[in-house]
Amino acid sequence: TKVLLQEQGWQRLEELRDQQRSQALVDLHRSFHTCISRQRVLPRMQARMRGFQASLSSHIPPTAVG
């Protein structure tokens, strides 16, 4: 059913929805982090990322000094 709300009601509804969405993302992140930490995947992922970042920085040409 369609509920007619005043502007203030709509704003409050949007705020509550944003809060729920933010909390859901935090919960998802925490659960994912716990899961990969338990499987000891996190250290390997972090090591790969560090290696990737290092390879990127070694390919950056030196800046021209003029």
Coordinates of C-alpha atoms in Angstrom, one line a residue:
T1 CA 0.0 0.0 0.0
K2 CA 1.1 3.5 -0.6
V3 CA 1.7 5.6 2.5
L4 CA 1.6 9.3 2.3
L5 CA 4.3 10.9 4.5
Q6 CA 5.3 14.5 4.9
E7 CA 8.7 15.5 3.8
Q8 CA 10.1 15.1 7.3
G9 CA 8.8 11.5 7.4
W10 CA 10.4 10.7 4.1
Q11 CA 13.7 12.1 5.3
R12 CA 13.6 10.0 8.5
L13 CA 12.7 6.9 6.4
E14 CA 15.8 7.5 4.2
E15 CA 18.0 8.1 7.2
L16 CA 16.9 4.8 8.7
R17 CA 17.4 3.0 5.4
D18 CA 20.9 4.4 5.1
Q19 CA 21.8 3.4 8.7
Q20 CA 20.6 -0.2 8.0
R21 CA 22.6 -0.3 4.8
S22 CA 25.7 0.9 6.5
Q23 CA 25.3 -1.6 9.3
A24 CA 24.7 -4.4 6.8
L25 CA 28.0 -3.5 5.0
V26 CA 29.9 -3.4 8.3
D27 CA 28.5 -6.8 9.3
L28 CA 29.3 -8.2 5.8
H29 CA 32.9 -6.9 6.0
R30 CA 33.4 -8.3 9.5
S31 CA 32.1 -11.7 8.5
F32 CA 34.2 -11.8 5.3
H33 CA 37.3 -10.7 7.2
T34 CA 36.7 -13.4 9.9
C35 CA 36.1 -16.0 7.3
I36 CA 39.3 -15.4 5.3
S37 CA 41.3 -14.9 8.5
R38 CA 40.2 -18.3 9.7
Q39 CA 41.2 -19.9 6.4
R40 CA 44.6 -18.2 6.6
V41 CA 43.9 -16.6 3.3
L42 CA 44.2 -13.0 4.5
P43 CA 48.0 -13.1 4.9
R44 CA 48.4 -14.6 1.4
M45 CA 46.1 -12.0 0.0
Q46 CA 48.0 -9.2 1.7
A47 CA 51.4 -10.6 0.6
R48 CA 50.1 -10.7 -3.0
M49 CA 48.8 -7.2 -2.8
R50 CA 52.2 -5.9 -1.4
G51 CA 54.0 -7.7 -4.3
F52 CA 51.6 -6.2 -6.8
Q53 CA 52.1 -2.7 -5.4
A54 CA 55.9 -3.2 -5.4
S55 CA 55.8 -4.3 -9.1
L56 CA 53.8 -1.3 -10.0
S57 CA 56.2 1.1 -8.3
S58 CA 59.1 -0.5 -10.0
H59 CA 57.5 0.1 -13.4
I60 CA 56.9 3.8 -12.9
P61 CA 59.4 5.8 -15.0
P62 CA 61.4 8.4 -13.2
T63 CA 60.0 11.9 -13.5
A64 CA 61.9 14.3 -15.8
V65 CA 63.9 16.9 -14.0
G66 CA 63.9 20.0 -16.0

